[in-house]
Short mmCIF file of C-alpha atoms and ligand atoms in Angstrom, two decimals:
data_model
loop_
_atom_site.label_atom_id
_atom_site.label_comp_id
_atom_site.label_asym_id
_atom_site.label_seq_id
_atom_site.Cartn_x
_atom_site.Cartn_y
_atom_site.Cartn_z
CA MET A 8 0.01 0.00 0.00
CA SER A 9 2.89 2.39 0.57
CA SER A 10 3.02 3.42 -3.09
CA PHE A 11 -0.53 4.65 -2.81
CA SER A 12 0.48 7.17 -0.17
CA THR A 13 2.36 9.09 -2.83
CA LEU A 14 -1.02 9.91 -4.38
CA VAL A 15 -2.40 11.55 -1.29
CA THR A 16 -1.73 15.15 -0.40
CA ARG A 17 -3.45 17.45 2.10
CA ASP A 18 -5.33 19.22 -0.69
CA ASN A 19 -6.57 16.35 -2.80
CA PHE A 20 -8.07 14.06 -0.22
CA ALA A 21 -11.66 14.88 -1.23
CA GLN A 22 -10.87 14.38 -4.92
CA LEU A 23 -9.19 11.11 -4.16
CA LEU A 24 -12.20 9.92 -2.25
CA ALA A 25 -14.52 10.87 -5.11
CA ALA A 26 -12.28 9.07 -7.56
CA VAL A 27 -12.15 5.92 -5.43
CA SER A 28 -15.91 5.87 -5.08
CA GLY A 29 -16.49 6.63 -8.78
CA LEU A 30 -14.16 3.87 -9.94
CA LEU A 31 -15.59 1.39 -7.43
CA LYS A 32 -19.17 2.14 -8.50
CA THR A 33 -18.16 1.88 -12.16
CA TYR A 34 -16.45 -1.45 -11.53
CA LEU A 35 -19.44 -2.91 -9.74
CA ARG A 36 -21.93 -1.75 -12.33
CA SER A 37 -19.67 -3.14 -15.06
CA ALA A 38 -19.39 -6.51 -13.38
CA LEU A 39 -23.16 -6.64 -12.98
CA ASP A 40 -23.68 -5.82 -16.66
CA TYR A 41 -21.20 -8.49 -17.60
CA VAL A 42 -23.00 -11.10 -15.58
CA ILE A 43 -26.47 -10.10 -16.84
CA SER A 44 -25.84 -9.16 -20.48
CA GLY A 45 -22.36 -10.48 -21.22
CA PRO A 46 -19.36 -8.57 -22.63
CA ARG A 47 -19.93 -5.37 -24.60
CA HIS A 48 -18.10 -6.94 -27.54
CA ALA A 49 -18.18 -10.58 -28.55
CA ALA A 50 -14.36 -10.86 -28.47
CA TRP A 51 -13.94 -9.44 -24.95
CA ASP A 52 -13.00 -11.06 -21.70
CA PHE A 53 -14.14 -9.53 -18.45
CA ARG A 54 -10.99 -7.47 -18.09
CA THR A 55 -11.38 -5.64 -21.39
CA HIS A 56 -15.05 -5.17 -20.62
CA TYR A 57 -14.48 -3.39 -17.31
CA VAL A 58 -11.34 -1.53 -18.35
CA ARG A 59 -13.41 0.02 -21.15
CA ASP A 60 -16.07 1.13 -18.65
CA MET A 61 -13.44 2.56 -16.27
CA LEU A 62 -11.83 4.50 -19.12
CA LEU A 63 -15.15 5.94 -20.17
CA TYR A 64 -15.75 7.01 -16.61
CA LEU A 65 -12.29 8.63 -16.42
CA MET A 66 -12.84 10.39 -19.74
CA MET A 67 -16.15 11.79 -18.76
CA HIS A 68 -14.99 13.04 -15.42
CA GLN A 69 -11.55 14.30 -16.43
CA THR A 70 -10.03 13.36 -13.12
CA ASP A 71 -6.23 13.23 -13.01
CA ILE A 72 -6.14 11.62 -9.62
CA GLY A 73 -8.61 9.01 -10.89
CA VAL A 74 -6.30 8.20 -13.80
CA GLN A 75 -3.31 7.85 -11.45
CA LEU A 76 -5.32 5.63 -9.13
CA PHE A 77 -6.49 3.48 -12.03
CA VAL A 78 -2.91 3.06 -13.30
CA LYS A 79 -1.80 1.96 -9.87
CA LEU A 80 -4.74 -0.43 -9.32
CA SER A 81 -4.26 -1.97 -12.73
CA ASN A 82 -0.51 -2.21 -12.11
CA SER A 83 0.15 -0.75 -15.54
CA GLU A 84 2.77 1.87 -14.70
CA SER A 85 5.31 0.19 -16.90
CA GLN A 86 3.04 0.56 -19.91
CA TRP A 87 2.26 4.13 -19.12
CA PRO A 88 5.43 5.24 -17.53
CA ALA A 89 4.89 8.95 -17.35
CA LEU A 90 1.47 8.83 -15.72
CA THR A 91 2.96 7.85 -12.43
CA PRO A 92 3.45 10.71 -9.94
CA GLY A 93 6.86 11.16 -11.49
CA LEU A 94 5.00 12.26 -14.63
CA GLN A 95 6.43 15.69 -14.94
CA ARG A 96 9.95 14.45 -14.32
CA VAL A 97 11.01 12.73 -17.45
CA PRO A 98 14.75 12.40 -16.66
CA GLN A 99 16.65 15.60 -17.24
CA GLY A 100 18.36 15.65 -20.55
CA PHE A 101 15.77 13.51 -22.24
CA ALA A 102 12.94 15.97 -22.54
CA SER A 103 13.21 19.53 -23.56
CA MET A 104 10.63 22.22 -23.62
CA LEU A 105 10.28 24.20 -26.84
CA VAL A 106 8.62 27.39 -27.78
CA ILE A 107 7.37 27.52 -31.35
CA PRO A 108 6.91 30.99 -32.86
CA THR A 109 4.46 31.73 -35.65
CA TYR A 110 5.59 31.31 -39.24
CA PRO A 111 4.23 33.09 -42.29
CA LEU A 112 2.10 30.96 -44.55
CA GLY A 113 3.72 29.86 -47.81
CA PRO A 114 1.79 29.36 -51.05
CA LEU A 115 -1.43 27.38 -50.37
CA PRO A 116 -2.93 24.80 -52.71
CA GLU A 117 -5.47 26.37 -55.00
CA SER A 118 -8.15 23.90 -54.04
CA CYS A 119 -7.89 24.69 -50.34
CA VAL A 120 -11.23 26.01 -49.11
CA TRP A 121 -9.60 27.26 -45.90
CA ALA A 122 -7.14 29.65 -47.56
CA SER A 123 -8.77 32.90 -46.50
CA GLU A 124 -9.48 31.70 -42.94
CA LEU A 125 -5.86 30.45 -42.64
CA ARG A 126 -4.52 33.85 -43.72
CA GLU A 127 -6.75 35.55 -41.15
CA VAL A 128 -5.63 33.16 -38.37
CA ALA A 129 -1.97 33.73 -39.35
CA ARG A 130 -2.47 37.52 -39.22
CA LEU A 131 -4.19 37.41 -35.79
CA SER A 132 -1.50 35.00 -34.46
CA GLU A 133 1.48 37.17 -35.17
CA GLY A 134 3.90 37.23 -32.24
CA ARG A 135 2.17 34.28 -30.59
CA GLU A 136 4.16 31.38 -29.16
CA MET A 137 3.17 27.74 -28.94
CA HIS A 138 4.23 25.34 -26.23
CA ALA A 139 5.92 22.15 -27.41
CA GLU A 140 8.36 19.52 -26.30
CA CYS A 141 10.89 17.06 -27.59
CA ILE A 142 11.31 13.66 -25.91
CA VAL A 143 13.77 10.87 -26.34
CA ALA A 144 13.28 7.60 -24.43
CA SER A 145 15.89 7.31 -21.81
CA ASN A 146 17.74 4.28 -23.04
CA SER A 147 17.62 5.25 -26.68
CA SER A 148 20.95 5.61 -28.46
CA LEU A 149 19.84 9.03 -29.53
CA ALA A 150 19.48 10.28 -25.98
CA ASN A 151 21.74 13.29 -26.43
CA LEU A 152 19.40 16.21 -27.01
CA ASP A 153 22.04 18.90 -27.01
CA GLY A 154 22.17 19.24 -30.75
CA ARG A 155 18.35 19.31 -30.83
CA ARG A 156 18.22 17.00 -33.83
CA GLY A 157 18.74 13.32 -34.57
CA PRO A 158 18.84 11.85 -38.04
CA ARG A 159 15.00 11.63 -38.14
CA ALA A 160 12.17 12.59 -35.86
CA ILE A 161 8.50 12.09 -35.24
CA LEU A 162 6.10 15.01 -35.10
CA HIS A 163 3.13 13.73 -33.13
CA PHE A 164 -0.33 15.31 -33.51
CA HIS A 165 -2.31 14.49 -30.36
CA GLY A 166 -5.96 13.38 -30.36
CA GLY A 167 -8.89 14.61 -28.29
CA ALA A 168 -11.61 15.48 -30.83
CA TYR A 169 -10.00 18.95 -31.21
CA VAL A 170 -11.50 19.95 -27.83
CA THR A 171 -9.12 18.29 -25.35
CA GLY A 172 -5.52 17.13 -25.09
CA SER A 173 -2.22 18.86 -24.45
CA VAL A 174 1.49 18.35 -24.61
CA GLU A 175 1.46 17.37 -20.92
CA GLN A 176 -1.33 14.85 -21.26
CA TYR A 177 0.37 13.29 -24.25
CA ARG A 178 3.84 13.09 -22.72
CA PRO A 179 3.31 9.33 -22.03
CA VAL A 180 2.38 8.83 -25.64
CA HIS A 181 5.44 10.73 -26.87
CA LEU A 182 7.57 8.63 -24.59
CA LEU A 183 6.04 5.36 -25.78
CA LEU A 184 6.47 6.33 -29.40
CA SER A 185 10.11 7.14 -28.75
CA GLN A 186 10.65 3.91 -26.84
CA TYR A 187 9.30 1.72 -29.62
CA THR A 188 10.74 3.59 -32.60
CA GLY A 189 14.01 4.83 -31.16
CA LEU A 190 13.35 8.25 -32.66
CA ARG A 191 12.96 11.54 -30.90
CA VAL A 192 9.38 12.71 -30.70
CA TYR A 193 8.14 16.31 -30.90
CA GLY A 194 4.73 17.15 -29.51
CA PHE A 195 3.02 20.51 -29.70
CA GLY A 196 0.03 22.16 -28.08
CA TYR A 197 -2.26 23.39 -30.79
CA ARG A 198 -5.19 25.60 -29.86
CA LEU A 199 -8.50 23.87 -29.10
CA ALA A 200 -12.16 24.40 -29.78
CA PRO A 201 -14.49 25.96 -28.82
CA HIS A 202 -12.08 28.82 -28.01
CA SER A 203 -10.41 28.45 -31.35
CA LEU A 204 -12.40 27.44 -34.37
CA TYR A 205 -10.99 25.47 -37.32
CA PRO A 206 -8.62 26.01 -39.13
CA THR A 207 -6.65 27.52 -36.22
CA GLN A 208 -5.44 24.00 -35.42
CA LEU A 209 -4.24 23.54 -38.98
CA TYR A 210 -2.30 26.75 -38.83
CA ASP A 211 -0.69 25.73 -35.49
CA ALA A 212 0.28 22.39 -37.03
CA TYR A 213 1.75 24.25 -39.97
CA CYS A 214 3.92 26.29 -37.56
CA ALA A 215 5.05 23.08 -35.79
CA TYR A 216 6.15 21.64 -39.13
CA ARG A 217 7.90 24.85 -40.17
CA HIS A 218 9.68 24.82 -36.83
CA MET A 219 11.02 21.37 -37.44
CA GLN A 220 12.41 22.59 -40.70
CA ALA A 221 13.94 25.53 -38.84
CA LEU A 222 15.57 23.00 -36.50
CA GLY A 223 17.21 21.44 -39.55
CA TYR A 224 14.95 18.52 -40.50
CA GLU A 225 14.38 17.87 -44.21
CA GLU A 226 10.92 16.76 -45.23
CA ASN A 227 12.08 13.16 -45.81
CA GLU A 228 13.45 13.05 -42.26
CA ILE A 229 10.12 13.82 -40.62
CA VAL A 230 7.51 11.22 -39.61
CA PHE A 231 3.92 12.49 -39.06
CA SER A 232 2.20 10.54 -36.37
CA GLY A 233 -1.31 11.19 -35.20
CA ASP A 234 -3.99 9.45 -33.13
CA SER A 235 -7.71 10.07 -33.64
CA ALA A 236 -8.25 13.82 -34.31
CA GLY A 237 -4.48 14.08 -34.49
CA GLY A 238 -4.52 11.74 -37.50
CA ASN A 239 -7.12 13.99 -39.02
CA LEU A 240 -4.88 17.04 -38.52
CA ALA A 241 -1.75 15.20 -39.80
CA LEU A 242 -3.54 14.31 -43.08
CA ALA A 243 -4.87 17.86 -43.43
CA LEU A 244 -1.43 19.33 -42.98
CA TRP A 245 0.05 16.88 -45.48
CA GLN A 246 -2.42 18.21 -48.03
CA LEU A 247 -1.86 21.81 -47.09
CA LEU A 248 1.92 21.34 -47.58
CA GLN A 249 1.15 19.92 -51.03
CA LYS A 250 2.19 16.38 -50.25
CA PRO A 251 5.78 16.51 -48.99
CA ARG A 252 7.69 13.22 -49.32
CA LEU A 253 7.76 12.61 -45.57
CA PHE A 254 9.87 9.78 -44.20
CA ALA A 255 6.68 8.05 -43.03
CA MET A 256 3.29 8.50 -41.51
CA ILE A 257 1.71 6.69 -38.57
CA LEU A 258 -2.08 6.92 -38.19
CA VAL A 259 -3.51 5.44 -35.08
CA SER A 260 -7.34 5.21 -35.14
CA PRO A 261 -7.38 8.30 -37.35
CA ARG A 262 -10.52 10.32 -37.81
CA VAL A 263 -10.75 10.21 -41.59
CA ASP A 264 -14.40 10.98 -42.18
CA ILE A 265 -16.26 13.47 -39.99
CA ALA A 266 -19.55 12.56 -41.56
CA SER A 267 -19.49 9.48 -39.29
CA SER A 268 -22.07 7.61 -41.30
CA ARG A 269 -20.76 4.12 -41.88
CA ARG A 270 -22.24 1.05 -40.22
CA SER A 271 -19.59 0.70 -37.49
CA TRP A 272 -20.80 3.98 -35.90
CA SER A 273 -24.00 2.32 -34.85
CA MET A 274 -22.69 -1.24 -34.58
CA ASN A 275 -19.89 -0.41 -32.14
CA ALA A 276 -21.55 2.44 -30.22
CA GLY A 277 -22.11 0.23 -27.20
CA ALA A 278 -18.52 -1.08 -27.11
CA ASP A 279 -16.24 1.79 -28.04
CA ILE A 280 -15.05 4.53 -25.67
CA ILE A 281 -16.45 7.19 -27.94
CA ARG A 282 -20.02 7.52 -29.09
CA GLY A 283 -21.58 9.01 -32.17
CA TYR A 284 -21.30 12.62 -33.10
CA ASN A 285 -24.27 14.84 -33.72
CA ILE A 286 -23.56 18.30 -34.95
CA ASN A 287 -27.09 19.36 -33.94
CA ASN A 288 -26.18 19.10 -30.26
CA ALA A 289 -24.71 22.20 -28.72
CA ASP A 290 -21.98 20.30 -26.88
CA ASP A 291 -20.91 18.20 -29.84
CA PRO A 292 -17.13 18.50 -30.30
CA LEU A 293 -17.42 18.82 -34.05
CA ARG A 294 -19.94 21.58 -33.72
CA LYS A 295 -17.61 23.39 -31.30
CA LEU A 296 -14.87 23.13 -33.87
CA LEU A 297 -16.87 24.50 -36.83
CA VAL A 298 -19.69 26.65 -35.53
CA PRO A 299 -19.24 29.79 -33.41
CA GLN A 300 -21.03 29.41 -30.10
CA GLY A 301 -24.70 30.33 -30.20
CA ARG A 302 -24.89 30.19 -34.00
CA PRO A 303 -26.99 27.63 -35.90
CA VAL A 304 -25.67 24.91 -38.17
CA ASP A 305 -26.07 26.24 -41.67
CA GLN A 306 -25.60 24.62 -45.10
CA ARG A 307 -21.96 25.69 -45.26
CA VAL A 308 -21.21 23.61 -42.18
CA VAL A 309 -23.12 20.64 -43.53
CA ASP A 310 -21.05 20.91 -46.74
CA LEU A 311 -17.83 20.98 -44.72
CA LEU A 312 -18.50 17.41 -43.54
CA ALA A 313 -17.21 16.29 -46.93
CA ASP A 314 -14.29 18.74 -47.09
CA PRO A 315 -11.06 16.75 -47.84
CA TYR A 316 -9.12 18.61 -45.10
CA LEU A 317 -11.63 17.51 -42.45
CA SER A 318 -12.56 14.19 -44.09
CA SER A 319 -9.36 13.10 -45.75
CA ILE A 320 -11.13 9.98 -47.01
CA ASN A 321 -12.31 12.40 -49.78
CA ALA A 322 -8.83 13.69 -50.50
CA ASP A 323 -6.57 12.76 -53.38
CA LEU A 324 -4.53 10.11 -51.60
CA SER A 325 -1.95 9.61 -54.32
CA ARG A 326 1.71 10.04 -53.31
CA LEU A 327 1.18 9.17 -49.64
CA PRO A 328 4.49 8.54 -47.92
CA PRO A 329 4.98 5.05 -46.46
CA THR A 330 1.99 4.98 -44.12
CA LEU A 331 1.03 2.65 -41.31
CA VAL A 332 -2.65 2.76 -40.33
CA GLN A 333 -3.96 1.02 -37.20
CA ALA A 334 -7.58 0.43 -36.29
CA ALA A 335 -9.54 -1.98 -34.13
CA THR A 336 -12.73 -3.84 -34.88
CA ALA A 337 -14.70 -2.51 -31.90
CA GLU A 338 -14.20 1.11 -32.93
CA VAL A 339 -17.03 3.27 -34.15
CA MET A 340 -14.61 4.55 -36.80
CA PHE A 341 -13.58 1.13 -37.97
CA ASP A 342 -15.48 1.12 -41.30
CA ASP A 343 -14.33 4.70 -42.14
CA ILE A 344 -10.70 3.79 -41.55
CA THR A 345 -11.00 0.56 -43.57
CA GLU A 346 -12.52 2.44 -46.47
CA PHE A 347 -9.76 5.09 -46.22
CA VAL A 348 -7.14 2.36 -46.45
CA ARG A 349 -8.88 0.82 -49.45
CA ARG A 350 -8.81 4.17 -51.24
CA ALA A 351 -5.21 4.88 -50.30
CA LYS A 352 -4.15 1.44 -51.45
CA ALA A 353 -5.88 1.94 -54.77
CA HIS A 354 -3.25 4.65 -55.44
CA ASN A 355 -0.27 2.74 -54.22
CA ASN A 356 -0.66 -0.68 -52.71
CA THR A 357 2.97 -0.84 -51.54
CA SER A 358 3.13 2.27 -49.48
CA VAL A 359 0.19 1.62 -47.15
CA TRP A 360 0.11 -0.90 -44.30
CA TYR A 361 -3.01 -1.68 -42.37
CA ASP A 362 -3.02 -3.32 -38.91
CA VAL A 363 -6.38 -4.43 -37.71
CA PHE A 364 -6.76 -5.48 -34.06
CA GLU A 365 -9.66 -7.73 -33.15
CA GLY A 366 -11.83 -6.36 -30.40
CA GLY A 367 -9.69 -3.33 -29.62
CA PHE A 368 -11.42 0.02 -29.07
CA HIS A 369 -10.55 3.54 -30.10
CA ASP A 370 -6.93 4.58 -29.46
CA PHE A 371 -6.34 1.44 -27.33
CA GLN A 372 -2.65 1.54 -28.20
CA PHE A 373 -2.13 4.52 -25.94
CA VAL A 374 -4.29 3.83 -22.98
CA PRO A 375 -2.91 2.23 -19.82
CA LEU A 376 -4.22 -1.15 -20.67
CA LEU A 377 -3.63 -4.65 -19.87
CA ILE A 378 -4.61 -6.30 -23.08
CA PRO A 379 -1.72 -7.84 -25.04
CA ASN A 380 -2.92 -6.16 -28.22
CA SER A 381 -1.75 -2.71 -27.04
CA ILE A 382 1.81 -4.01 -26.80
CA LYS A 383 1.50 -5.76 -30.20
CA ALA A 384 0.26 -2.53 -31.75
CA ARG A 385 3.17 -0.52 -30.34
CA GLU A 386 5.64 -3.15 -31.44
CA SER A 387 4.17 -3.00 -34.95
CA ILE A 388 4.68 0.77 -35.00
CA GLY A 389 8.32 0.22 -33.93
CA LYS A 390 8.88 -2.44 -36.57
CA PHE A 391 7.31 -0.29 -39.31
CA ILE A 392 9.73 2.54 -38.55
CA HIS A 393 12.73 0.28 -38.23
CA ASP A 394 11.85 -1.38 -41.56
CA GLN A 395 11.68 2.03 -43.25
CA ILE A 396 15.02 3.00 -41.78
CA ALA A 397 16.57 -0.28 -42.96
CA LEU A 398 15.27 0.37 -46.48
CA VAL A 399 16.80 3.83 -46.65
CA ASP A 400 20.02 3.06 -44.83
CA ARG A 401 20.74 -0.06 -46.81
CA PRO A 402 24.19 0.33 -48.37
C1 LIG B 15 14.93 0.01 -23.02
O1 LIG B 15 14.29 -0.27 -21.77
C2 LIG B 15 13.26 -1.18 -21.85
C3 LIG B 15 12.54 -1.24 -20.54
O2 LIG B 15 13.47 -1.17 -19.49
C4 LIG B 15 13.79 -2.56 -22.31
O3 LIG B 15 12.78 -3.47 -22.40
C5 LIG B 15 14.48 -2.38 -23.67
O4 LIG B 15 15.06 -3.56 -24.08
C6 LIG B 15 15.54 -1.27 -23.60
N1 LIG B 15 16.02 -1.00 -24.96
C7 LIG B 15 17.32 -0.89 -25.18
C8 LIG B 15 17.65 -0.57 -26.67
O5 LIG B 15 18.19 -0.95 -24.38
C1 LIG B 16 -2.67 -5.13 -52.72
O1 LIG B 16 -1.78 -6.23 -52.51
C2 LIG B 16 -2.33 -7.30 -51.85
C3 LIG B 16 -1.23 -8.31 -51.48
O2 LIG B 16 -0.24 -8.36 -52.47
C4 LIG B 16 -3.42 -7.90 -52.76
O3 LIG B 16 -3.98 -9.01 -52.13
C5 LIG B 16 -4.45 -6.82 -53.00
O4 LIG B 16 -5.42 -7.31 -53.93
C6 LIG B 16 -3.82 -5.58 -53.58
N1 LIG B 16 -4.80 -4.52 -53.61
C7 LIG B 16 -4.93 -3.66 -54.61
C8 LIG B 16 -5.98 -2.62 -54.46
O5 LIG B 16 -4.19 -3.68 -55.59
C1 LIG B 17 4.61 3.53 -54.03
O1 LIG B 17 5.19 3.58 -52.75
C2 LIG B 17 6.53 3.10 -52.67
C3 LIG B 17 6.92 3.07 -51.20
O2 LIG B 17 6.65 4.28 -50.56
C4 LIG B 17 7.39 4.04 -53.47
O3 LIG B 17 8.73 3.61 -53.47
C5 LIG B 17 6.90 4.07 -54.93
O4 LIG B 17 7.64 5.00 -55.68
C6 LIG B 17 5.41 4.42 -54.98
N1 LIG B 17 4.94 4.28 -56.32
C7 LIG B 17 4.17 5.25 -56.87
C8 LIG B 17 3.69 4.90 -58.27
O5 LIG B 17 3.89 6.30 -56.33
#
């Protein structure tokens, strides 16, 4: 029990108590459901069933102490190293804070419907600075951060439906990506909705990319990596930059079609950790991203659901860099992602890899989980990058 004492401080006792009671109630309800109605997905054992319910509870209540408690109870610190109380203390020398300035927009693709909004965002953002970080896993051979650059690096676009997520929250993910790929990982804190409407996020991503170039990375030394909404943003930026020949792209449960209309959205709604979207609800994340608060959804917004920047499934997917896509069969987005991969492969069957994980749910690779599939998925990401490196570095 002694390790639990590190969670308790004088100020957070009430929060801790609420988290304990919330998690306990969730666990009991989940167990009861399991006994009465069986698992939420045919492929699930009891553990996956209740872990999913606990995660849903934690996501809905946004309780940091609850997350820490859950990680301890599930004994998954080693899978989620930086969520322990030592979270903020990635060993000195292996993480560095960065400040990304704004960069002027270069020429934009003619077909980009966001051009005038992007120019306006860029104008209003002048002089602004964005918080970012660079992480290298501690036992990686690239651990020396002094020179600020290794031979290649990952730029990770975090998920969170464009309404949540931050560099700090994603530090564990950056660390995991670095551990499995051996590359240094840059994460950046783009502005979120509803405070900042689209395409502010696309402009911030653009600045992050320009900053990597300013640090000395060539386009073919940069890996784009994104989970969920981060995958959406990575694919939008790739289009905005007019398809640079990136070193590679990693898309984990990417949001590729914001119309959310394929069958898996209804079929997996009871199993996944996210539910359907409905732009007609005032608190819908997509509505917060696209519609100013208090304004109705008009035809322009409805048309945007098919915009290739927001729904890259409708983009011209020719000339994708080597791209690894991962999805799981219990995801609401599963059919969208599968169709995206089909369309991408139709352009170039040899540059797209698709990992499908039976019974996994949205973004399961990066949650503190106990199912062997999360480890397999991370290993596959590592192998994909190492294979690409071997191809390029072959004498
Ligand atoms: C890095 O550390 C992890 C966990 O301690 C270990 O499993 C892995 O083999 C190490 N990698 C290297 C390259 O030393
Ligand atoms: C892609 O390659 C796989 C394996 O070689 C093959 O089975 C599949 O039919 C190909 N798909 C397309 C769209 O060419
Ligand atoms: C298809 O992708 C491979 C691997 O990325 C690349 O070497 C090749 O040039 C691509 N072919 C076409 C026609 O784009």
